[in-house]
CSV table of C-alpha atoms in Angstrom, one decimal:
chain,number,residue,atom,x,y,z
A,118,MET,CA,0.1,32.4,-0.4
A,119,GLY,CA,-1.4,30.7,-3.4
A,120,ARG,CA,-2.5,27.1,-3.5
A,121,GLY,CA,-0.7,24.4,-5.5
A,122,LEU,CA,-2.3,22.6,-8.4
A,123,GLY,CA,-4.0,19.4,-7.5
A,124,TRP,CA,-5.9,20.4,-4.4
A,125,GLY,CA,-9.1,18.3,-4.1
A,126,LEU,CA,-8.0,15.7,-6.6
A,127,GLY,CA,-7.0,13.3,-3.9
A,128,VAL,CA,-10.6,12.4,-3.2
A,129,VAL,CA,-11.1,11.5,-6.8
A,130,LEU,CA,-8.0,9.4,-6.9
A,131,ALA,CA,-9.1,7.7,-3.7
A,132,LEU,CA,-11.5,5.7,-5.9
A,133,GLY,CA,-8.4,3.6,-7.0
A,134,GLY,CA,-6.7,0.8,-5.2
A,135,LEU,CA,-4.2,0.7,-2.4
A,136,GLY,CA,-0.8,-0.9,-2.3
A,137,CYS,CA,0.8,-3.0,0.5
A,138,GLY,CA,4.3,-2.7,1.7
A,139,GLU,CA,6.7,-5.3,3.1
A,140,ASP,CA,7.7,-5.2,6.7
A,141,ARG,CA,10.8,-7.0,7.9
A,142,THR,CA,12.2,-6.9,11.4
A,143,ARG,CA,16.0,-7.1,11.8
A,144,GLY,CA,18.2,-6.7,14.8
A,145,PRO,CA,18.7,-8.2,18.2
A,146,GLU,CA,15.1,-7.3,19.3
A,147,ALA,CA,13.6,-9.6,16.6
A,148,GLU,CA,11.1,-12.1,18.0
A,149,PRO,CA,10.2,-15.5,16.5
A,150,PRO,CA,8.0,-15.1,13.5
A,151,VAL,CA,4.2,-14.7,13.7
A,152,VAL,CA,2.9,-18.1,13.0
A,153,PRO,CA,1.0,-18.0,9.6
A,154,ALA,CA,-2.3,-19.9,9.7
A,155,PRO,CA,-2.8,-22.1,6.6
A,156,GLY,CA,-5.4,-20.9,4.2
A,157,THR,CA,-8.9,-22.4,4.6
A,158,PRO,CA,-10.1,-23.8,1.3
A,159,GLY,CA,-13.2,-22.0,-0.2
A,160,VAL,CA,-13.0,-19.0,2.1
A,161,VAL,CA,-13.1,-15.6,0.5
A,162,THR,CA,-11.7,-12.8,2.6
A,163,PRO,CA,-13.3,-9.4,1.8
A,164,THR,CA,-11.2,-6.6,0.3
A,165,GLU,CA,-11.8,-2.9,-0.4
A,166,PRO,CA,-14.8,-2.4,-2.6
A,167,VAL,CA,-13.9,-2.7,-6.3
A,168,THR,CA,-15.5,-0.6,-9.0
A,169,PRO,CA,-16.2,-2.9,-12.0
A,170,PRO,CA,-16.6,-1.7,-15.6
A,171,ALA,CA,-20.0,-1.3,-17.2
A,172,PRO,CA,-21.6,-4.6,-18.3
A,173,PRO,CA,-20.5,-5.5,-21.9
A,174,GLY,CA,-22.7,-4.0,-24.5
A,175,GLU,CA,-24.7,-1.9,-22.0
A,176,PRO,CA,-24.9,1.8,-22.7
A,177,ALA,CA,-23.3,3.9,-20.0
A,178,GLN,CA,-26.5,6.1,-19.6
A,179,GLN,CA,-28.4,3.0,-18.4
A,180,CYS,CA,-26.1,3.0,-15.4
A,181,LEU,CA,-27.2,6.4,-14.2
A,182,GLY,CA,-29.8,7.0,-11.6
A,183,ASP,CA,-30.3,6.1,-8.0
A,184,ALA,CA,-27.9,4.0,-6.1
A,185,ILE,CA,-28.8,0.3,-5.7
A,186,VAL,CA,-28.0,-1.2,-2.4
A,187,ALA,CA,-29.2,-4.8,-2.0
A,188,ALA,CA,-29.5,-6.7,1.2
A,189,THR,CA,-27.0,-9.2,2.3
A,190,PRO,CA,-28.0,-12.7,1.1
A,191,ALA,CA,-29.9,-14.5,3.8
A,192,VAL,CA,-27.9,-17.1,5.7
A,193,ALA,CA,-29.6,-19.5,8.0
A,194,ASP,CA,-27.6,-19.6,11.3
A,195,PRO,CA,-24.1,-19.7,9.7
A,196,LEU,CA,-21.9,-22.1,11.7
A,197,PRO,CA,-18.9,-20.6,13.4
A,198,CYS,CA,-15.4,-21.8,12.5
A,199,THR,CA,-13.4,-21.7,15.8
A,200,GLU,CA,-9.7,-21.5,16.0
A,201,THR,CA,-8.3,-22.1,19.6
A,202,ARG,CA,-4.9,-21.2,20.9
A,203,LEU,CA,-3.8,-23.3,23.9
A,204,ASP,CA,-0.8,-23.4,26.1
A,205,ALA,CA,1.1,-26.6,26.8
A,206,ASP,CA,-1.3,-27.6,29.6
A,207,GLY,CA,-4.3,-27.2,27.4
A,208,THR,CA,-5.4,-23.9,28.9
A,209,GLU,CA,-7.1,-21.6,26.4
A,210,LEU,CA,-5.1,-18.5,25.6
A,211,ARG,CA,-7.0,-17.0,22.8
A,212,ARG,CA,-10.0,-18.0,20.6
A,213,THR,CA,-10.9,-16.7,17.1
A,214,VAL,CA,-14.4,-17.3,15.8
A,215,ARG,CA,-15.3,-16.7,12.1
A,216,ARG,CA,-18.7,-16.9,10.4
A,217,TYR,CA,-19.2,-17.1,6.7
A,218,ASP,CA,-22.2,-16.9,4.4
A,219,ALA,CA,-23.3,-19.6,1.9
A,220,ALA,CA,-20.9,-18.2,-0.7
A,221,GLY,CA,-17.9,-18.6,1.7
A,222,ARG,CA,-17.6,-14.8,2.3
A,223,LEU,CA,-16.5,-13.7,5.7
A,224,LEU,CA,-19.4,-12.1,7.7
A,225,GLU,CA,-17.7,-11.8,11.1
A,226,ARG,CA,-14.5,-12.4,12.9
A,227,GLN,CA,-14.2,-12.1,16.7
A,228,GLU,CA,-11.1,-12.7,18.8
A,229,TYR,CA,-11.4,-13.5,22.5
A,230,ASP,CA,-8.9,-13.5,25.3
A,231,ALA,CA,-8.6,-16.3,27.9
A,232,HIS,CA,-11.5,-14.7,29.9
A,233,GLY,CA,-13.9,-14.5,27.0
A,234,GLU,CA,-13.5,-10.8,26.5
A,235,VAL,CA,-13.6,-9.5,22.9
A,236,LEU,CA,-10.1,-8.4,21.8
A,237,ALA,CA,-10.8,-7.6,18.2
A,238,PHE,CA,-13.6,-7.9,15.7
A,239,ASP,CA,-14.4,-7.5,12.0
A,240,ARG,CA,-17.9,-7.5,10.4
A,241,PHE,CA,-18.9,-7.3,6.7
A,242,GLY,CA,-22.1,-6.9,4.7
A,243,TYR,CA,-22.6,-7.7,1.0
A,244,ASP,CA,-25.1,-6.9,-1.7
A,245,ALA,CA,-26.6,-9.5,-4.0
A,246,ASN,CA,-23.6,-9.1,-6.4
A,247,GLY,CA,-21.1,-9.9,-3.6
A,248,ARG,CA,-19.8,-6.3,-3.3
A,249,VAL,CA,-18.9,-5.1,0.2
A,250,THR,CA,-21.7,-2.7,1.5
A,251,SER,CA,-20.5,-2.4,5.1
A,252,LYS,CA,-17.5,-3.0,7.1
A,253,GLU,CA,-17.0,-2.5,10.9
A,254,THR,CA,-13.8,-3.1,12.9
A,255,ASP,CA,-12.7,-2.4,16.5
A,256,ARG,CA,-9.8,-0.5,15.0
A,257,ASP,CA,-11.3,1.7,12.3
A,258,GLY,CA,-15.0,2.1,13.2
A,259,ARG,CA,-17.8,1.5,10.7
A,260,GLU,CA,-17.9,2.1,6.9
A,261,GLN,CA,-20.8,1.8,4.5
A,262,TYR,CA,-20.7,1.7,0.7
A,263,ALA,CA,-23.4,2.1,-2.0
A,264,TYR,CA,-23.1,1.4,-5.8
A,265,ASP,CA,-25.1,2.4,-8.9
A,266,ALA,CA,-26.5,0.0,-11.5
A,267,CYS,CA,-23.0,-0.2,-13.1
A,268,GLY,CA,-21.3,-1.2,-9.9
A,269,ARG,CA,-19.6,2.1,-9.5
A,270,ARG,CA,-19.2,3.4,-5.9
A,271,VAL,CA,-21.6,6.4,-5.4
A,272,LEU,CA,-21.4,6.6,-1.6
A,273,LEU,CA,-18.9,6.1,1.2
A,274,GLU,CA,-19.8,6.8,4.8
A,275,ARG,CA,-17.4,6.3,7.7
A,276,TRP,CA,-17.9,6.6,11.4
A,277,ASN,CA,-15.3,6.3,14.2
A,278,ASP,CA,-14.5,7.8,17.6
A,279,SER,CA,-13.3,11.1,16.2
A,280,GLY,CA,-16.3,11.8,13.9
A,281,TRP,CA,-17.8,10.9,10.6
A,282,GLN,CA,-17.2,11.4,6.9
A,283,ARG,CA,-19.5,11.1,3.9
A,284,SER,CA,-18.4,11.1,0.2
A,285,GLU,CA,-20.9,11.1,-2.7
A,286,TYR,CA,-19.8,10.5,-6.3
A,287,VAL,CA,-21.7,11.4,-9.5
A,288,TYR,CA,-20.7,10.1,-13.0
A,289,ASP,CA,-21.3,11.6,-16.4
A,290,GLU,CA,-22.6,9.7,-19.4
A,291,ALA,CA,-19.1,8.5,-20.3
A,292,GLY,CA,-18.6,7.0,-16.9
A,293,ARG,CA,-16.2,9.6,-15.6
A,294,VAL,CA,-16.5,11.2,-12.1
A,295,SER,CA,-18.2,14.5,-12.7
A,296,SER,CA,-18.7,15.7,-9.1
A,297,THR,CA,-17.8,14.7,-5.6
A,298,VAL,CA,-19.3,16.0,-2.3
A,299,ASN,CA,-17.3,15.3,0.8
A,300,SER,CA,-18.7,16.1,4.3
A,301,VAL,CA,-16.9,15.8,7.5
A,302,GLY,CA,-18.4,16.0,11.0
A,303,ASP,CA,-17.6,15.5,14.7
A,304,ALA,CA,-18.8,12.8,17.0
A,305,SER,CA,-22.1,14.6,17.6
A,306,ASN,CA,-23.0,14.2,13.9
A,307,ALA,CA,-22.8,18.0,13.3
A,308,VAL,CA,-21.4,18.9,9.9
A,309,ASP,CA,-17.9,20.5,10.3
A,310,MET,CA,-16.8,20.9,6.7
A,311,VAL,CA,-18.2,20.3,3.3
A,312,GLN,CA,-16.0,20.0,0.1
A,313,ARG,CA,-17.6,20.1,-3.3
A,314,ILE,CA,-15.6,19.1,-6.5
A,315,GLN,CA,-16.9,19.7,-10.0
A,316,LEU,CA,-15.0,18.2,-13.0
A,317,ALA,CA,-15.4,19.1,-16.6
A,318,TYR,CA,-14.0,17.4,-19.7
A,319,ASP,CA,-13.5,18.4,-23.4
A,320,ALA,CA,-14.8,16.4,-26.3
A,321,ALA,CA,-11.7,14.2,-26.3
A,322,GLY,CA,-12.2,13.3,-22.7
A,323,HIS,CA,-9.4,15.5,-21.3
A,324,LEU,CA,-10.0,17.1,-17.9
A,325,VAL,CA,-10.2,20.8,-18.6
A,326,ARG,CA,-11.6,22.3,-15.4
A,327,ARG,CA,-11.7,21.3,-11.8
A,328,THR,CA,-13.5,23.5,-9.3
A,329,THR,CA,-13.2,22.8,-5.6
A,330,ARG,CA,-15.2,24.6,-2.9
A,331,TRP,CA,-14.9,24.4,0.8
A,332,GLU,CA,-17.5,25.5,3.4
A,333,HIS,CA,-16.4,25.6,7.0
A,334,ALA,CA,-17.5,27.5,10.1
A,335,GLY,CA,-19.3,30.2,8.1
A,336,HIS,CA,-16.4,30.7,5.7
A,337,SER,CA,-16.0,29.5,2.1
A,338,SER,CA,-13.0,29.0,-0.1
A,339,GLU,CA,-12.8,28.1,-3.8
A,340,GLN,CA,-10.1,26.9,-6.1
A,341,VAL,CA,-10.5,26.8,-9.9
A,342,GLU,CA,-8.0,24.8,-11.9
A,343,MET,CA,-7.9,25.1,-15.7
A,344,LEU,CA,-6.0,22.7,-18.1
A,345,ARG,CA,-5.3,23.3,-21.7
A,346,TYR,CA,-4.0,20.8,-24.3
A,347,ASP,CA,-2.7,20.9,-27.9
A,348,ALA,CA,-4.3,19.0,-30.8
A,349,SER,CA,-2.4,15.8,-30.0
A,350,GLY,CA,-3.7,15.8,-26.4
A,351,GLN,CA,-0.4,17.0,-24.7
A,352,LEU,CA,-0.9,19.1,-21.7
A,353,LEU,CA,0.2,22.7,-22.5
A,354,GLU,CA,-0.9,24.7,-19.4
A,355,GLU,CA,-2.3,24.3,-15.9
A,356,SER,CA,-3.4,27.4,-14.0
A,357,SER,CA,-5.2,27.8,-10.7
A,358,THR,CA,-6.8,30.6,-8.8
A,359,PHE,CA,-7.8,30.6,-5.1
A,360,ALA,CA,-10.3,32.7,-3.3
A,361,ARG,CA,-11.0,32.9,0.4
A,362,ASP,CA,-14.4,34.5,1.4
A,363,GLY,CA,-14.3,36.2,-2.0
A,364,VAL,CA,-10.8,37.6,-1.7
A,365,VAL,CA,-8.6,36.2,-4.6
A,366,GLU,CA,-5.1,35.1,-3.7
A,367,PRO,CA,-2.2,34.7,-6.1
A,368,GLY,CA,-2.3,31.4,-8.0
A,369,GLU,CA,0.0,29.1,-9.8
A,370,THR,CA,0.6,28.5,-13.5
A,371,ARG,CA,2.6,25.7,-15.2
A,372,ARG,CA,3.4,25.8,-18.9
A,373,TYR,CA,4.8,22.7,-20.7
A,374,THR,CA,6.8,22.5,-23.9
A,375,TYR,CA,7.8,19.3,-25.9
A,376,ASP,CA,10.4,18.3,-28.5
A,377,ALA,CA,9.6,17.0,-31.9
A,378,ALA,CA,9.3,13.5,-30.5
A,379,GLY,CA,6.6,14.5,-28.1
A,380,ARG,CA,8.9,14.3,-25.0
A,381,ARG,CA,8.4,16.9,-22.3
A,382,LYS,CA,11.3,19.4,-22.7
A,383,ARG,CA,10.6,22.2,-20.3
A,384,VAL,CA,8.1,23.1,-17.5
A,385,GLU,CA,7.9,26.8,-16.4
A,386,VAL,CA,6.2,27.4,-13.1
A,387,SER,CA,5.0,30.7,-11.7
A,388,ILE,CA,3.8,30.8,-8.1
A,389,ASP,CA,3.0,34.1,-6.5
A,390,GLY,CA,5.1,35.8,-9.0
A,391,ARG,CA,8.1,33.6,-8.4
A,392,LEU,CA,9.4,31.9,-11.5
A,393,SER,CA,11.2,28.5,-11.8
A,394,ALA,CA,11.8,26.0,-14.6
A,395,VAL,CA,12.5,22.3,-15.0
A,396,GLU,CA,14.5,21.3,-18.2
A,397,TYR,CA,14.7,17.8,-19.5
A,398,THR,CA,17.5,16.4,-21.7
A,399,TYR,CA,17.3,13.1,-23.6
A,400,ASP,CA,19.7,10.9,-25.6
A,401,ALA,CA,19.2,9.8,-29.2
A,402,ALA,CA,17.2,6.7,-28.0
A,403,GLY,CA,14.8,8.9,-26.0
A,404,HIS,CA,16.2,8.0,-22.5
A,405,LEU,CA,16.0,10.8,-20.0
A,406,LEU,CA,19.6,12.0,-19.2
A,407,ARG,CA,19.1,15.1,-17.2
A,408,GLU,CA,16.4,16.9,-15.2
A,409,GLN,CA,17.5,20.3,-14.0
A,410,THR,CA,15.4,22.7,-11.8
A,411,SER,CA,16.4,26.4,-11.4
A,412,GLN,CA,14.9,29.5,-9.9
A,413,GLN,CA,14.8,32.7,-11.9
A,414,GLY,CA,17.9,34.8,-11.0
A,415,SER,CA,19.6,32.0,-9.1
A,416,ALA,CA,22.6,29.9,-10.2
A,417,VAL,CA,21.6,27.0,-7.9
A,418,GLY,CA,18.9,24.4,-8.0
A,419,ARG,CA,18.2,20.7,-8.1
A,420,LEU,CA,19.7,18.2,-10.6
A,421,GLU,CA,19.1,14.6,-11.5
A,422,LEU,CA,21.4,12.7,-13.8
A,423,TYR,CA,20.7,9.3,-15.5
A,424,THR,CA,23.0,6.7,-17.2
A,425,TYR,CA,22.0,3.6,-19.2
A,426,ASP,CA,23.7,0.5,-20.6
A,427,ALA,CA,23.6,-0.7,-24.2
A,428,GLN,CA,20.3,-2.5,-23.6
A,429,GLY,CA,18.7,0.8,-22.4
A,430,ARG,CA,18.6,-0.3,-18.8
A,431,MET,CA,19.3,2.3,-16.1
A,432,THR,CA,22.7,1.9,-14.5
A,433,GLU,CA,23.2,5.1,-12.5
A,434,HIS,CA,21.1,7.9,-11.0
A,435,PHE,CA,22.4,11.0,-9.2
A,436,THR,CA,20.1,13.3,-7.2
A,437,GLY,CA,21.5,16.5,-5.6
A,438,SER,CA,22.0,20.2,-5.8
A,439,HIS,CA,23.7,22.0,-8.7
A,440,GLU,CA,25.4,25.4,-9.3
A,441,ASN,CA,25.4,26.6,-12.8
A,442,GLY,CA,24.4,23.2,-14.0
A,443,THR,CA,27.2,21.3,-12.2
A,444,LEU,CA,26.3,18.6,-9.7
A,445,GLU,CA,27.7,19.3,-6.2
A,446,LEU,CA,29.4,16.2,-4.8
A,447,PRO,CA,28.8,14.2,-2.8
A,448,ALA,CA,25.3,13.9,-4.2
A,449,ASP,CA,22.3,13.6,-1.8
A,450,GLN,CA,21.7,10.2,-3.3
A,451,HIS,CA,23.6,8.0,-5.8
A,452,ARG,CA,22.1,4.8,-7.0
A,453,THR,CA,23.7,2.2,-9.3
A,454,TRP,CA,22.1,-0.9,-10.9
A,455,SER,CA,24.1,-4.0,-12.0
A,456,TYR,CA,22.5,-6.8,-14.1
A,457,ALA,CA,23.6,-10.5,-14.0
A,458,ALA,CA,23.3,-13.1,-16.7
A,459,ASP,CA,20.7,-15.0,-14.6
A,460,GLY,CA,18.3,-12.1,-14.7
A,461,SER,CA,19.0,-10.8,-11.1
A,462,VAL,CA,19.4,-7.1,-10.5
A,463,THR,CA,21.4,-5.4,-7.7
A,464,LEU,CA,20.6,-1.9,-6.6
A,465,ASP,CA,23.2,-0.1,-4.5
A,466,THR,CA,22.3,3.2,-2.9
A,467,HIS,CA,24.7,5.7,-1.3
A,468,TYR,CA,23.5,8.7,0.7
A,469,GLY,CA,25.5,11.9,0.9
A,470,TRP,CA,25.4,11.9,4.7
A,471,GLY,CA,26.9,8.4,5.0
A,472,PRO,CA,24.5,5.4,5.0
A,473,GLU,CA,24.6,2.8,2.2
A,474,ALA,CA,22.1,0.1,1.2
A,475,SER,CA,22.1,-2.8,-1.3
A,476,SER,CA,19.3,-5.0,-2.5
A,477,THR,CA,19.4,-7.9,-5.0
A,478,ARG,CA,16.3,-9.3,-6.7
A,479,ASP,CA,16.1,-12.4,-8.8
A,480,ALA,CA,14.6,-12.7,-12.2
A,481,GLU,CA,11.1,-13.1,-10.6
A,482,GLY,CA,11.5,-9.8,-8.7
A,483,ARG,CA,11.9,-11.5,-5.3
A,484,GLU,CA,14.5,-10.0,-2.9
A,485,VAL,CA,17.3,-12.6,-2.4
A,486,ALA,CA,19.9,-10.5,-0.6
A,487,TRP,CA,20.2,-7.1,1.2
A,488,SER,CA,22.6,-5.1,3.3
A,489,THR,CA,22.6,-1.7,5.1
A,490,SER,CA,25.6,0.2,6.5
A,491,ASP,CA,25.4,3.2,8.7
A,492,TYR,CA,29.0,4.1,9.7
A,493,VAL,CA,28.0,7.0,11.8
A,494,ALA,CA,25.7,4.9,14.0
A,495,ALA,CA,28.0,1.9,13.7
A,496,SER,CA,25.0,-0.3,12.6
A,497,PHE,CA,25.2,-2.9,9.9
A,498,THR,CA,22.8,-5.5,8.6
A,499,HIS,CA,22.9,-8.1,5.8
A,500,GLY,CA,20.7,-11.1,4.8
A,501,ASN,CA,19.6,-13.4,2.1
A,502,ARG,CA,16.6,-15.6,1.1
A,503,SER,CA,16.2,-18.7,-1.1
A,504,TYR,CA,13.1,-20.0,-2.7
A,505,GLY,CA,11.8,-23.4,-4.0
A,506,PRO,CA,10.6,-24.3,-7.5
A,507,ARG,CA,7.0,-23.1,-6.7
A,508,GLY,CA,8.3,-19.8,-5.5
A,509,GLU,CA,7.9,-20.8,-1.8
A,510,LEU,CA,10.3,-19.3,0.7
A,511,LEU,CA,12.7,-22.0,1.9
A,512,ARG,CA,15.3,-20.1,4.0
A,513,GLU,CA,16.0,-16.6,5.3
A,514,GLU,CA,19.0,-15.5,7.2
A,515,SER,CA,19.6,-12.0,8.6
A,516,HIS,CA,22.5,-10.7,10.6
A,517,TRP,CA,22.7,-7.4,12.6
A,518,GLU,CA,25.7,-6.0,14.3
A,519,SER,CA,26.8,-2.8,16.0
A,520,SER,CA,29.6,-1.6,18.3
A,521,GLY,CA,27.9,-3.7,21.0
A,522,PRO,CA,25.9,-6.9,20.4
A,523,SER,CA,25.3,-8.8,17.2
A,524,SER,CA,22.5,-11.1,16.3
A,525,THR,CA,21.9,-13.8,13.6
A,526,VAL,CA,18.4,-15.1,12.8
A,527,VAL,CA,17.9,-18.1,10.6
A,528,GLU,CA,14.5,-19.4,9.5
A,529,GLU,CA,14.0,-22.5,7.4
A,530,ARG,CA,10.7,-23.8,6.0
A,531,SER,CA,9.6,-27.2,4.8
A,532,TYR,CA,6.6,-28.2,2.7
A,533,ASP,CA,4.7,-31.4,1.9
A,534,ALA,CA,4.2,-32.8,-1.6
A,535,ALA,CA,1.0,-30.7,-2.0
A,536,GLY,CA,3.0,-27.5,-1.3
A,537,ARG,CA,1.5,-27.0,2.2
A,538,LEU,CA,3.8,-25.5,4.9
A,539,VAL,CA,4.6,-28.2,7.5
A,540,LEU,CA,7.6,-26.9,9.4
A,541,ILE,CA,9.2,-23.6,10.4
A,542,ASP,CA,12.6,-24.0,12.1
A,543,TRP,CA,13.7,-20.7,13.8
A,544,ARG,CA,17.1,-20.0,15.4
A,545,ARG,CA,18.5,-16.8,16.9
A,546,GLN,CA,22.0,-16.4,18.2
A,547,LEU,CA,22.9,-13.2,20.1
A,548,SER,CA,26.6,-12.6,20.8
A,549,ARG,CA,28.9,-9.9,22.0
A,550,PRO,CA,29.0,-9.3,24.8
A,551,GLU,CA,29.4,-12.7,26.3
A,552,PRO,CA,27.8,-15.0,27.1
A,553,GLN,CA,26.2,-16.0,23.9
A,554,SER,CA,22.4,-16.6,23.8
A,555,VAL,CA,20.8,-19.1,21.5
A,556,LEU,CA,17.0,-19.5,20.9
A,557,HIS,CA,15.7,-22.4,18.9
A,558,SER,CA,12.0,-23.2,18.2
A,559,GLU,CA,9.9,-25.0,15.7
A,560,VAL,CA,6.4,-24.5,14.4
A,561,ARG,CA,4.8,-27.7,13.1
A,562,TYR,CA,1.6,-27.9,11.0
A,563,ARG,CA,-0.7,-30.9,10.6
A,564,TYR,CA,-3.5,-31.3,8.1
A,565,ASP,CA,-6.3,-33.8,7.5
A,566,ALA,CA,-6.7,-35.9,4.4
A,567,ALA,CA,-8.6,-33.2,2.7
A,568,GLY,CA,-5.8,-30.7,3.3
A,569,SER,CA,-7.6,-28.6,5.9
A,570,PRO,CA,-5.7,-27.5,9.0
A,571,LEU,CA,-5.8,-29.7,12.1
A,572,GLU,CA,-3.2,-28.2,14.4
A,573,ILE,CA,-0.3,-25.7,14.6
A,574,ALA,CA,2.1,-26.4,17.4
A,575,THR,CA,5.1,-24.3,18.6
A,576,TRP,CA,8.0,-26.2,20.3
A,577,ASN,CA,11.0,-24.9,22.3
A,578,LEU,CA,14.0,-27.0,21.1
A,579,ASP,CA,16.4,-25.4,23.6
A,580,ALA,CA,15.3,-27.9,26.2
A,581,GLU,CA,16.0,-31.6,26.1
A,582,PRO,CA,13.5,-33.1,25.4
A,583,ALA,CA,11.7,-30.5,23.4
A,584,VAL,CA,8.9,-28.6,25.3
A,585,LEU,CA,5.5,-27.8,23.8
A,586,LEU,CA,4.9,-24.0,24.2
A,587,GLU,CA,1.5,-23.6,22.6
A,588,ARG,CA,-0.8,-25.0,19.9
A,589,THR,CA,-3.7,-23.9,17.8
A,590,THR,CA,-6.5,-26.2,16.9
A,591,TYR,CA,-9.4,-26.0,14.4
A,592,ASP,CA,-12.9,-27.4,14.8
A,593,ASP,CA,-14.8,-29.6,12.4
A,594,VAL,CA,-16.6,-26.6,10.8
A,595,CYS,CA,-13.2,-25.0,9.8
A,596,ARG,CA,-12.3,-28.3,8.1
A,597,ALA,CA,-15.7,-29.0,6.5
A,598,PRO,CA,-15.6,-29.0,2.6
A,599,GLY,CA,-16.4,-25.5,1.3
A,600,SER,CA,-16.2,-23.9,4.7
């Protein structure tokens, strides 16, 4: 079996950033929200290392050479910032200690249980330019980074319970990644596998050749990918060959054609002698209307259809199978968009096997309403959010129901004149079957005159009078200016 195009490129792409998703718990099992700790002024929380551009006006070749890894700036006995979580009787439940350097960067965070045992930790090291050079956590093990004179990452090393990984990056005079060496080993530090990637570019900067070689347990494999472009830089052809211990296996070839406007019109794919094609159709305004995939000698394949309104906004999208170019209904997925005068957009999604979902976002892109319906499982949810003038969340309500119980959760937030969170009011009502169950709690925040956190207290309002459940306090170091 031949290998698909793109093998080995993932390591090169890994030099980019990562995205974060949104997690929301709905249903009767939902618990009160995790109490967010207010931000501490002046504190910088480390992120993944960032590869900055070359200094303005500095030739790229001056950035080549040995990696530069500077020591972490010396900090004389950094004072710990201690956050303590207590129960209603004042008994310590959990303690978190953070240490920062003189620039306010987090050096260490340790979380302890009531007996003083370490539950979790994070440690960070920095170079003289503030870049992260090391990171160690109880969850992911230890990582170390190195950079060249231009600030580009040239080394990544990672150790954890399952083994280690080492990645080295080399750049050409134009600042592009020209080669990568990835080594993987077991916990004994023995090398298990080595992957070497070589990249070549044409005079216009287009990637024209990518060679990936694997060495493992006395065996070797190599994949060579070639890319060809027309005079305008459009990709015309991608081809790959794969060899295992010198034995060549069938490869893959993709050929691209374009219309007069430069839009991709057709992609022909040959894999192990099997041919397929993807054809694209556009309207007069250049919007994609149709994307049809077919196998040679077969009347069936995949089809995607698109519809737009007079403003060019997408209003409908079908995805499913086709026979002789006709979409089979019900489609695997059918999505529709509706646009309101206030700038909000509603996306409705229908799946061929039954479930439905709807989501509305306001003009700022924030989700303000949602619903899901699964008629087979007899499970339904819906909810909404509202925001304040600064974009702060004011209220969220979610409702879940099934053939048995149902649950409604309402969370309301209040802020002071400075925009700081001062109150979270949380209610959950569980009904069907009887009796109904209601939970009501509040999280109250207090700050000092400088706006630093003093206390977070959680109260049970089901009782009369209200009962303090737990509170979190911050010491003077956490509240010191610039801490």
